[in-house]
Coordinates of C-alpha atoms in Angstrom, one line a residue:
Chain S
M24 CA 82.1 68.2 91.1
N25 CA 81.6 67.9 87.8
L26 CA 83.1 66.9 84.5
R27 CA 83.9 70.7 83.1
M28 CA 85.3 71.0 87.0
I29 CA 88.1 68.5 86.2
K30 CA 88.4 69.9 82.1
A31 CA 89.0 73.3 84.0
E32 CA 91.8 72.1 86.7
I33 CA 93.3 70.4 83.9
L34 CA 93.2 73.4 81.9
K35 CA 95.0 75.3 84.9
L36 CA 98.0 72.8 84.9
V37 CA 98.6 72.0 81.7
T38 CA 99.2 75.4 80.7
R39 CA 101.6 76.2 83.3
R40 CA 104.4 75.5 80.9
G41 CA 107.6 75.7 82.8
L42 CA 105.8 73.1 85.6
M43 CA 105.3 70.4 82.7
A44 CA 108.5 70.8 81.4
W45 CA 109.9 70.4 84.7
V46 CA 107.4 66.8 85.1
L47 CA 108.7 65.9 81.9
L48 CA 112.3 65.9 82.3
L49 CA 111.6 64.1 85.9
T50 CA 109.8 61.0 84.2
S51 CA 110.1 60.4 80.3
G52 CA 113.1 63.1 80.3
A53 CA 114.8 61.2 83.3
V54 CA 114.7 57.6 82.1
S55 CA 115.4 58.7 78.6
I56 CA 119.0 60.4 79.7
M57 CA 119.6 57.0 81.2
F58 CA 119.2 54.5 78.7
T59 CA 121.1 57.3 76.1
V60 CA 124.1 57.2 78.6
L61 CA 124.1 53.3 78.7
A62 CA 123.6 53.1 75.4
V63 CA 125.8 55.3 73.8
R64 CA 128.9 54.0 76.4
H65 CA 127.7 50.3 74.9
G66 CA 128.1 51.6 71.7
S67 CA 131.5 53.2 72.3
D68 CA 133.3 50.1 74.0
P69 CA 130.5 46.8 73.6
G70 CA 133.2 44.7 75.3
K71 CA 133.3 46.8 78.2
Y72 CA 130.1 47.8 79.1
S73 CA 127.0 45.8 78.3
P74 CA 123.6 46.5 76.1
A75 CA 121.7 49.8 77.7
G76 CA 118.7 47.2 78.2
G77 CA 117.6 44.1 79.7
L78 CA 115.9 43.3 82.9
H79 CA 118.8 44.6 85.6
N80 CA 118.8 48.1 83.4
F81 CA 115.2 48.0 83.9
Q82 CA 115.3 47.2 87.7
N83 CA 117.6 50.1 87.8
A84 CA 115.4 52.8 85.8
S85 CA 112.5 51.4 87.7
Y86 CA 114.0 52.6 91.0
F87 CA 115.2 55.9 89.6
L88 CA 111.9 56.3 88.2
T89 CA 110.4 56.3 91.3
S90 CA 112.2 58.1 93.3
I91 CA 112.8 60.8 90.5
G92 CA 109.0 60.8 89.8
M93 CA 108.0 61.0 93.5
A94 CA 109.5 64.0 93.0
A95 CA 107.8 65.6 89.9
A96 CA 104.4 64.1 91.6
V97 CA 105.4 66.8 94.5
L98 CA 105.9 69.5 92.0
L99 CA 102.3 68.6 90.2
G100 CA 100.8 68.2 93.2
T101 CA 101.8 71.3 94.9
M102 CA 100.5 73.3 92.2
A103 CA 97.2 71.9 92.0
G104 CA 96.7 71.8 95.9
A105 CA 98.4 75.6 96.5
G106 CA 97.8 77.2 93.2
D107 CA 94.7 78.7 93.5
V108 CA 95.2 79.9 96.7
G109 CA 98.5 81.5 96.2
G110 CA 97.2 82.9 93.0
G111 CA 94.4 84.3 95.5
V112 CA 91.7 83.5 93.0
F113 CA 90.2 80.7 95.2
R114 CA 88.0 83.4 96.3
D115 CA 86.7 84.0 93.0
L116 CA 85.4 79.7 92.7
V117 CA 84.1 79.9 96.6
V118 CA 81.5 82.2 95.2
T119 CA 80.3 80.4 92.8
G120 CA 78.8 78.7 95.7
R121 CA 80.4 75.6 94.4
S122 CA 81.0 73.8 97.6
R123 CA 84.5 74.1 99.2
L124 CA 85.0 70.1 99.1
S125 CA 84.0 69.9 95.1
L126 CA 86.7 72.6 94.9
F127 CA 88.9 70.5 96.5
G128 CA 87.9 67.2 95.6
V129 CA 88.8 68.7 91.7
R130 CA 92.1 69.2 92.3
S131 CA 93.5 65.3 93.2
V132 CA 91.6 64.3 90.5
G133 CA 92.6 67.0 88.1
A134 CA 96.5 66.6 89.2
L135 CA 96.2 62.8 88.4
L136 CA 94.7 62.9 84.8
V137 CA 97.8 64.9 84.2
F138 CA 100.1 63.1 85.9
L139 CA 99.1 60.0 84.6
P140 CA 99.6 60.2 80.6
L141 CA 103.2 61.7 81.6
I142 CA 104.4 58.8 83.8
L143 CA 102.8 55.8 81.9
L144 CA 104.9 57.3 78.8
A145 CA 107.7 57.3 81.0
L146 CA 107.1 53.4 82.5
G147 CA 106.4 52.9 78.1
I148 CA 110.0 54.2 77.2
T149 CA 111.3 52.3 80.2
A150 CA 110.1 48.8 79.2
V151 CA 110.3 49.4 75.0
V152 CA 113.6 50.2 75.7
A153 CA 114.5 47.7 78.1
T154 CA 113.6 45.0 76.4
T155 CA 114.4 46.1 72.5
L156 CA 118.7 46.8 73.5
S157 CA 118.5 43.7 75.8
G158 CA 121.1 41.7 73.4
S159 CA 122.9 39.1 74.9
L160 CA 121.1 39.8 78.5
P161 CA 117.8 38.8 79.5
A162 CA 115.1 40.9 78.9
P163 CA 112.0 41.9 81.1
S164 CA 109.3 39.9 81.3
F165 CA 105.5 41.0 80.2
T166 CA 104.8 39.9 83.6
F167 CA 107.8 41.5 85.4
I168 CA 106.9 44.7 83.9
I169 CA 103.6 44.6 84.5
E170 CA 104.4 43.9 88.3
T171 CA 106.6 47.0 88.7
S172 CA 104.7 49.3 86.4
G173 CA 102.3 48.6 89.3
W174 CA 104.8 49.8 91.8
V175 CA 106.1 52.9 90.4
L176 CA 102.4 53.9 90.0
L177 CA 101.8 53.7 93.7
S178 CA 104.6 54.9 94.5
T179 CA 104.0 58.1 92.5
C180 CA 100.1 58.9 92.4
S181 CA 100.6 58.0 96.3
M182 CA 102.8 60.8 96.8
L183 CA 100.8 63.2 94.1
I184 CA 97.6 62.8 96.3
I185 CA 99.4 63.8 99.5
A186 CA 101.0 66.3 97.7
V187 CA 97.5 67.2 96.7
G188 CA 96.1 67.2 100.5
V189 CA 99.7 68.8 102.0
S190 CA 99.7 71.8 100.1
S191 CA 96.1 72.3 100.4
L192 CA 96.7 72.3 104.0
I193 CA 99.6 74.2 104.0
G194 CA 98.2 76.9 101.7
S195 CA 101.2 77.4 100.1
R196 CA 103.3 75.4 97.4
A197 CA 107.0 76.1 98.4
P198 CA 106.9 75.3 102.3
S199 CA 104.8 72.2 100.8
I200 CA 107.8 71.1 98.1
T201 CA 110.6 71.0 101.0
V202 CA 108.6 69.5 103.7
L203 CA 107.4 66.7 101.2
L204 CA 110.8 66.3 99.7
A205 CA 112.5 66.5 102.9
W206 CA 110.3 63.9 104.3
Q207 CA 110.2 61.4 102.1
L208 CA 113.8 61.8 100.0
L209 CA 115.6 62.1 103.0
V210 CA 114.0 61.7 106.4
S211 CA 112.3 58.6 105.7
Q212 CA 115.6 57.0 104.0
L213 CA 118.0 57.9 106.8
L214 CA 114.7 56.0 109.6
L215 CA 114.8 53.3 107.5
Q216 CA 118.2 53.0 108.3
V217 CA 117.9 53.0 112.4
T218 CA 117.1 49.6 113.3
F219 CA 116.3 50.2 116.6
L220 CA 112.9 51.6 115.7
G221 CA 111.9 48.4 114.3
H222 CA 108.1 48.1 113.4
I223 CA 107.8 51.5 114.3
R224 CA 109.4 51.9 110.7
D225 CA 106.3 50.2 109.4
A226 CA 104.4 53.6 109.9
L227 CA 106.4 55.4 107.2
L228 CA 105.1 55.2 103.9
L229 CA 108.5 54.8 102.4
S230 CA 108.7 51.5 104.1
A231 CA 105.3 50.3 102.3
Q232 CA 106.4 51.3 99.3
H233 CA 108.9 49.1 99.5
H234 CA 107.1 46.4 100.2
F235 CA 105.2 46.3 97.5
A236 CA 108.9 46.6 95.3
P237 CA 109.3 43.7 92.4
A238 CA 112.0 41.3 93.2
G239 CA 115.3 42.8 92.7
V240 CA 114.6 46.6 92.2
L241 CA 115.7 47.6 94.8
G242 CA 118.5 46.1 95.0
G243 CA 120.8 46.4 98.4
R244 CA 118.8 49.8 98.5
A245 CA 115.6 49.4 100.6
G246 CA 117.4 49.5 103.9
Y247 CA 113.8 47.9 105.8
A248 CA 110.3 47.5 103.9
T249 CA 107.3 46.6 106.0
S250 CA 107.2 42.6 106.2
S251 CA 102.8 42.3 106.0
A252 CA 101.2 43.4 102.5
V253 CA 98.0 43.9 104.8
V254 CA 99.9 46.8 106.8
A255 CA 101.7 48.0 103.7
G256 CA 98.1 48.5 102.1
L257 CA 97.0 50.3 105.0
V258 CA 100.0 52.7 105.7
V259 CA 99.8 54.0 102.0
V260 CA 96.3 54.1 102.9
A261 CA 95.9 56.6 106.1
W262 CA 99.0 58.3 104.2
V263 CA 96.6 58.9 101.4
I264 CA 93.9 60.0 103.8
A265 CA 95.2 61.9 106.1
A266 CA 96.7 64.4 103.7
L267 CA 93.0 64.4 102.4
A268 CA 91.4 65.0 105.5
G269 CA 93.8 67.6 106.7
G270 CA 93.7 69.6 102.9
A271 CA 89.8 69.6 103.1
W272 CA 89.9 70.8 106.3
R273 CA 92.0 73.6 106.1
T274 CA 90.0 74.1 102.5
R275 CA 86.5 73.8 104.0
T276 CA 87.0 76.2 106.7
M277 CA 90.2 79.1 106.0
D278 CA 89.4 82.5 104.9
A279 CA 89.4 82.6 101.1
Chain A
M2 CA 72.1 89.5 78.1
T3 CA 69.0 89.7 79.7
S4 CA 68.1 90.4 83.1
T5 CA 66.7 87.6 84.7
P6 CA 63.2 88.0 87.3
F7 CA 64.4 88.5 90.7
T8 CA 64.9 85.1 92.1
N9 CA 63.1 85.1 95.4
G10 CA 60.9 87.9 95.7
A11 CA 62.1 89.8 98.2
P12 CA 62.0 93.1 98.7
Y13 CA 66.0 93.5 99.9
V14 CA 69.3 91.8 98.1
I15 CA 70.8 92.1 100.6
E16 CA 69.6 92.2 104.3
T17 CA 72.0 91.7 107.4
D18 CA 71.0 92.0 111.2
G19 CA 73.2 92.5 113.8
L20 CA 76.4 91.5 111.9
T21 CA 79.7 91.2 113.7
K22 CA 83.1 89.9 112.8
R23 CA 85.7 89.9 115.6
F24 CA 89.5 89.1 114.9
G25 CA 91.0 88.4 118.6
E26 CA 90.2 91.7 120.0
R27 CA 89.6 94.0 117.2
V28 CA 85.6 94.5 115.6
A29 CA 86.1 95.4 111.9
V30 CA 82.1 94.8 111.8
D31 CA 80.6 95.6 115.3
G32 CA 76.5 95.0 114.7
V33 CA 75.5 96.3 111.2
D34 CA 72.1 96.7 110.1
L35 CA 71.8 97.0 106.5
A36 CA 69.3 96.7 104.0
V37 CA 70.0 97.2 100.2
S38 CA 66.8 97.4 97.9
R39 CA 66.7 95.8 94.7
G40 CA 67.2 97.7 91.5
Q41 CA 69.4 100.5 92.3
A42 CA 73.0 101.6 92.9
F43 CA 73.9 101.2 96.5
G44 CA 77.3 102.9 97.7
F45 CA 78.9 100.9 101.0
L46 CA 81.3 104.2 101.7
G47 CA 83.9 104.1 104.4
P48 CA 87.4 105.2 105.0
N49 CA 90.3 102.6 104.6
G50 CA 89.6 100.1 107.4
A51 CA 86.1 100.6 108.1
G52 CA 85.4 97.4 107.7
K53 CA 84.2 97.9 103.8
T54 CA 85.6 94.4 102.6
T55 CA 84.7 92.3 105.9
L56 CA 81.3 92.6 105.4
I57 CA 81.3 91.7 102.0
R58 CA 83.5 88.8 102.8
M59 CA 80.6 87.5 105.2
L60 CA 78.3 88.1 102.7
L61 CA 80.0 86.4 99.7
G62 CA 81.1 83.3 102.3
L63 CA 84.7 84.1 102.5
T64 CA 84.7 84.4 106.5
E65 CA 82.3 83.1 108.6
P66 CA 80.5 86.0 111.0
T67 CA 81.2 85.9 114.8
S68 CA 77.5 86.6 115.0
G69 CA 74.5 88.2 113.5
S70 CA 72.3 87.3 110.5
M71 CA 72.4 87.7 106.8
R72 CA 70.3 87.1 103.9
L73 CA 71.2 87.5 100.1
L74 CA 68.6 87.9 97.5
G75 CA 66.3 86.7 100.4
R76 CA 67.8 83.8 100.7
P77 CA 69.1 82.6 104.2
L78 CA 73.1 82.2 104.7
P79 CA 74.7 80.5 105.1
I80 CA 72.0 77.3 104.5
E81 CA 71.0 78.8 101.3
R82 CA 74.6 80.5 99.7
A83 CA 75.1 78.2 96.9
A84 CA 71.2 79.3 95.3
A85 CA 72.0 82.7 96.2
L86 CA 75.2 83.5 95.1
A87 CA 74.4 81.7 92.0
R88 CA 72.5 85.0 90.7
V89 CA 75.7 87.4 92.7
G90 CA 78.3 88.7 90.2
A91 CA 81.3 89.9 93.0
I92 CA 85.0 91.7 92.5
V93 CA 86.5 91.3 96.1
E94 CA 89.7 93.6 96.4
E95 CA 91.5 94.0 93.2
P96 CA 90.2 90.8 90.5
R97 CA 93.1 88.4 90.4
F98 CA 93.5 86.0 88.1
H99 CA 95.7 83.0 86.5
P100 CA 98.7 84.9 84.6
Q101 CA 99.5 82.1 82.4
L102 CA 95.8 81.6 80.7
T103 CA 94.3 83.7 78.3
G104 CA 90.9 86.2 79.7
R105 CA 88.7 83.7 78.0
Q106 CA 90.1 80.6 79.9
N107 CA 90.3 82.3 83.4
L108 CA 86.1 83.1 82.4
Y109 CA 86.3 79.3 81.6
I110 CA 87.7 78.2 84.9
V111 CA 84.5 80.0 86.8
A112 CA 82.4 79.5 84.5
A113 CA 83.1 75.3 84.8
C114 CA 81.9 76.1 89.1
R115 CA 78.9 77.7 87.6
E116 CA 75.9 76.3 85.7
R117 CA 76.0 75.0 82.6
E118 CA 74.3 77.8 80.5
T119 CA 77.0 80.4 82.0
H120 CA 79.4 79.1 79.9
D121 CA 77.2 80.3 76.7
R122 CA 77.3 83.2 77.9
I123 CA 81.3 84.7 77.9
P124 CA 81.3 85.6 74.4
A125 CA 78.8 88.4 75.4
A126 CA 80.0 89.7 79.1
L127 CA 83.9 89.8 76.7
E128 CA 82.0 91.8 74.1
R129 CA 80.5 94.2 76.7
V130 CA 83.3 95.0 78.2
G131 CA 85.0 95.6 75.9
L132 CA 87.5 92.4 75.9
A133 CA 86.2 90.3 72.8
D134 CA 89.3 91.2 70.4
R135 CA 92.0 90.9 73.4
A136 CA 90.3 87.4 74.8
D137 CA 92.4 85.5 73.9
E138 CA 95.6 86.8 74.9
R139 CA 97.3 85.7 78.4
V140 CA 96.0 88.0 81.0
S141 CA 100.0 88.1 82.4
G142 CA 99.8 91.0 79.6
Y143 CA 96.8 92.6 80.5
S144 CA 97.0 96.1 81.9
M145 CA 95.2 96.8 85.3
G146 CA 92.4 98.2 83.3
M147 CA 91.8 95.4 81.5
R148 CA 92.2 93.7 84.2
Q149 CA 89.4 95.1 86.0
R150 CA 87.2 94.6 82.8
L151 CA 87.7 91.3 82.9
G152 CA 86.5 90.6 86.7
I153 CA 82.9 92.8 85.5
A154 CA 83.1 90.1 82.7
R155 CA 83.2 87.6 85.3
C156 CA 80.7 88.9 87.2
L157 CA 78.4 89.3 83.7
M158 CA 78.8 86.1 82.5
V159 CA 76.5 84.9 85.5
D160 CA 74.0 86.9 84.5
P161 CA 73.2 88.5 88.0
D162 CA 70.3 89.9 89.4
L163 CA 73.2 91.6 92.2
L164 CA 77.2 92.8 91.5
I165 CA 79.1 93.4 94.9
L166 CA 82.2 95.3 93.9
D167 CA 84.8 96.5 96.2
E168 CA 86.6 99.2 95.0
P169 CA 85.5 98.4 90.9
T170 CA 87.7 101.8 89.9
N171 CA 90.8 101.5 91.4
G172 CA 93.9 101.2 88.5
L173 CA 91.5 102.9 85.8
D174 CA 92.9 106.0 84.3
P175 CA 89.9 108.5 84.0
A176 CA 88.6 107.4 80.6
G177 CA 88.5 103.8 81.8
I178 CA 86.4 105.3 85.4
L179 CA 84.1 106.9 82.7
E180 CA 83.7 103.6 81.0
M181 CA 82.7 101.9 83.8
R182 CA 80.4 104.6 85.6
T183 CA 78.6 104.5 82.2
L184 CA 78.4 100.4 82.6
L185 CA 77.2 100.3 86.4
R186 CA 74.5 102.6 85.2
A187 CA 73.7 100.6 82.1
L188 CA 73.3 97.6 84.6
V189 CA 71.0 99.2 87.5
D190 CA 68.9 100.0 84.3
E191 CA 68.8 96.8 83.3
G192 CA 67.3 96.5 86.7
R193 CA 69.9 94.8 88.4
T194 CA 71.0 95.9 91.7
V195 CA 75.2 97.3 92.5
F196 CA 76.3 97.0 95.7
L197 CA 79.6 99.5 95.3
S198 CA 82.4 99.5 97.9
S199 CA 84.5 102.5 97.7
H200 CA 86.2 105.0 99.8
L201 CA 86.4 107.4 96.3
L202 CA 83.4 109.9 97.6
D203 CA 83.4 111.5 94.1
E204 CA 82.7 108.4 92.4
V205 CA 79.8 106.7 94.5
E206 CA 77.8 110.1 94.9
K207 CA 78.2 109.7 90.8
V208 CA 76.8 106.2 90.6
C209 CA 75.0 106.0 93.2
D210 CA 71.0 106.4 94.3
S211 CA 71.6 105.8 97.6
V212 CA 74.4 105.2 100.2
A213 CA 75.7 103.8 103.7
I214 CA 78.7 105.6 105.6
V215 CA 80.3 103.4 107.8
D216 CA 83.0 103.9 110.0
R217 CA 85.1 101.9 112.5
G218 CA 82.7 98.6 111.8
T219 CA 79.1 100.5 112.7
I220 CA 77.1 102.2 109.5
V221 CA 76.8 106.1 110.8
T222 CA 73.7 106.5 108.4
A223 CA 72.1 105.5 105.3
G224 CA 70.1 106.9 102.5
P225 CA 69.9 108.4 99.3
V226 CA 72.7 110.0 97.9
A227 CA 70.8 113.8 97.7
E228 CA 69.6 113.4 101.1
I229 CA 72.7 112.2 102.9
A230 CA 74.8 114.7 101.3
S231 CA 71.9 117.8 102.2
G232 CA 72.0 116.9 105.4
G233 CA 75.6 118.5 106.2
R234 CA 75.2 122.4 106.9
R235 CA 73.9 124.6 104.2
V236 CA 76.7 127.7 103.1
I237 CA 76.5 130.9 101.2
E238 CA 79.1 132.2 100.3
V239 CA 79.1 136.2 99.8
G240 CA 81.7 138.2 98.0
T241 CA 82.1 141.9 99.3
T242 CA 85.1 144.7 99.7
Q243 CA 83.7 145.3 103.6
P244 CA 83.8 141.8 105.0
G245 CA 83.2 143.3 108.6
R246 CA 80.4 145.5 107.9
A247 CA 78.7 142.4 106.1
A248 CA 79.4 140.0 108.8
M249 CA 77.2 142.2 111.0
V250 CA 75.0 143.1 109.0
L251 CA 74.4 139.2 108.2
S252 CA 73.9 138.0 111.4
E253 CA 71.3 140.3 112.6
G254 CA 68.1 138.3 113.3
R255 CA 68.1 134.3 113.0
L256 CA 69.3 134.5 109.2
A257 CA 71.9 132.3 109.9
H258 CA 73.7 130.4 112.2
S259 CA 77.0 131.8 111.5
V260 CA 78.9 134.1 109.8
E261 CA 82.4 133.5 109.2
A262 CA 85.6 135.7 107.3
A263 CA 86.1 133.9 104.3
G264 CA 88.7 135.1 101.6
D265 CA 87.3 137.8 99.7
G266 CA 84.2 138.3 101.8
V267 CA 81.8 136.2 104.2
R268 CA 81.0 132.7 104.7
V269 CA 77.1 132.4 106.0
V270 CA 76.4 128.9 107.7
L271 CA 72.3 128.4 107.1
A272 CA 70.9 127.4 110.9
P273 CA 69.4 123.5 110.3
D274 CA 65.8 125.0 110.6
S275 CA 65.9 128.3 108.1
W276 CA 64.3 129.3 104.9
E277 CA 65.1 127.3 101.8
P278 CA 68.9 128.6 100.5
Q279 CA 67.5 130.5 97.7
A280 CA 65.1 132.7 99.8
V281 CA 68.3 133.2 102.3
A282 CA 70.4 134.2 99.5
A283 CA 67.2 137.3 98.1
E284 CA 67.7 137.9 101.5
I285 CA 71.2 138.6 101.7
A286 CA 71.2 140.7 98.9
R287 CA 68.2 142.7 100.0
R288 CA 70.3 143.1 103.3
M289 CA 73.7 144.0 101.9
I290 CA 72.3 146.6 99.2
G291 CA 70.0 147.7 102.0
A292 CA 73.1 148.6 104.4
G293 CA 74.7 149.9 100.7
L294 CA 77.9 147.5 100.7
E295 CA 79.1 146.3 97.6
L296 CA 78.5 142.9 96.8
H297 CA 80.1 141.4 94.3
R298 CA 79.6 137.8 94.6
L299 CA 76.5 135.7 95.8
E300 CA 76.9 131.7 96.0
I301 CA 74.8 128.9 97.0
A302 CA 77.2 126.1 97.9
R303 CA 76.1 123.2 96.7
A304 CA 75.9 120.1 99.3
T305 CA 78.0 117.3 98.5
L306 CA 78.8 113.6 99.3
E307 CA 81.8 114.6 100.6
Q308 CA 81.4 117.5 102.6
R309 CA 78.9 115.3 104.4
F310 CA 81.5 112.2 104.7
M311 CA 84.1 114.5 106.4
E312 CA 81.7 116.4 108.6
I313 CA 80.8 112.4 109.8
T314 CA 84.2 111.2 110.0
T315 CA 85.6 113.7 111.9
R316 CA 83.1 114.1 114.6
L317 CA 83.6 110.3 115.3
G318 CA 87.1 110.6 114.9
E319 CA 87.3 113.7 117.8
A320 CA 84.6 111.7 119.2
A321 CA 86.7 108.6 119.9

């Protein structure tokens, strides 16, 4: 893997206008729309509706950004993971003699470098709007903003890397998107509610991600969260490593 | 663009020994022993499904062989595959590209995986295939012929010692085929080796110096094109108004292997050990005139690779 390969990977992703539009919409677009609605409501009837900013709206927006940002991460990650194979150009990269593992490795790096500016922009919008439009409400503190941003980044970026690995393993983008979104946004949410599973739920990525959520961000939506920071950290790392290992194995052994 | 010295000094650019690929019970490539000398255009000829593309895919590391060994540019595979492929340009099946990128950007993507100098050769490669003025347009707007040419440019930016091309004239119009033929011969004249897989017999005959005919996963015959083509039966067409009498006259002695009625005359099939066709033609003329037969046409049918190919593959089909 070298810098030229990383730049090439970024070029492949950012020139997909439709994909980039969706990722932008599901990150900065989503929080912008949310705050716009809140601001319009407050402007139309300040007595009935509180200001658009403030700590509470920041917490809600951060939770919203995490959920919908994971969908954006899945869209981008699966393109990075399965785009070459799906487009039939993987074989042309293999015949360069470059090792297949380095061809796989550059996908995650490229996807991260494309995704990070977009999610950071969304976080910036969230923090600035929540602070400046707080009005009479308490504004989020700088420390809380950093903590919450870290949690959003952890949740979305881990999902991005997992999406790269899983789509490389499956080798096709559409099934990968279906599997990942269904698992993370539907099945995992339901499993968190099944109390008789007890600590088995610690193995879920979602419960580990919930552990790191700053106070108040999840509100009553957590369902279940891993209690131990060490276990939660290991679970996130295990999911990422397992997905990458599967994707690397498939990339190395598949007929190109 | 200059030709680099041959990287490893080996006499053959491609060598395989007992190369075999199985897909379950089906044998796609069956114990192939192949040696391709450098500095020539080599045709790998066979019907669809004969195993041509599978062999190429094994050479390029796209699929692993079931058994056997391979050397590319003198380097053993898969141990030294990276070093060998550094001087190989290849098109496998139809060339594929990222449609949202321009032609130049597509070359940049692949160049990023190769040595740094590859990037500097992109403009020359585009110029050589006649795409310099369209290089900054999206590939989604390219015709099939333009994509084929971009595929060749992708090979040329490596400054290759060996080009492996799988059906490179697919989708090209007659003018494009002629351009491709000229380009391939020019590359050979520069000292590069072109390994051309095709089922288009006429195309291979016009471009290649040597050929291997493959069928059902095995190499049936290999050698210089002229030698392979002339290995088939030699025929002289005789035009006459009295084919029955002509057949009797020409069947006498050991002049012909057989004499068959054909259209407006007879077809004389020469025996493998007969004289040269010109000498036989002279004897045919002498006998016809001596017998008082009218002779209005005497033509030595040119031995073609197509005839030889059909003979071989038909024979194999009957034996199977």
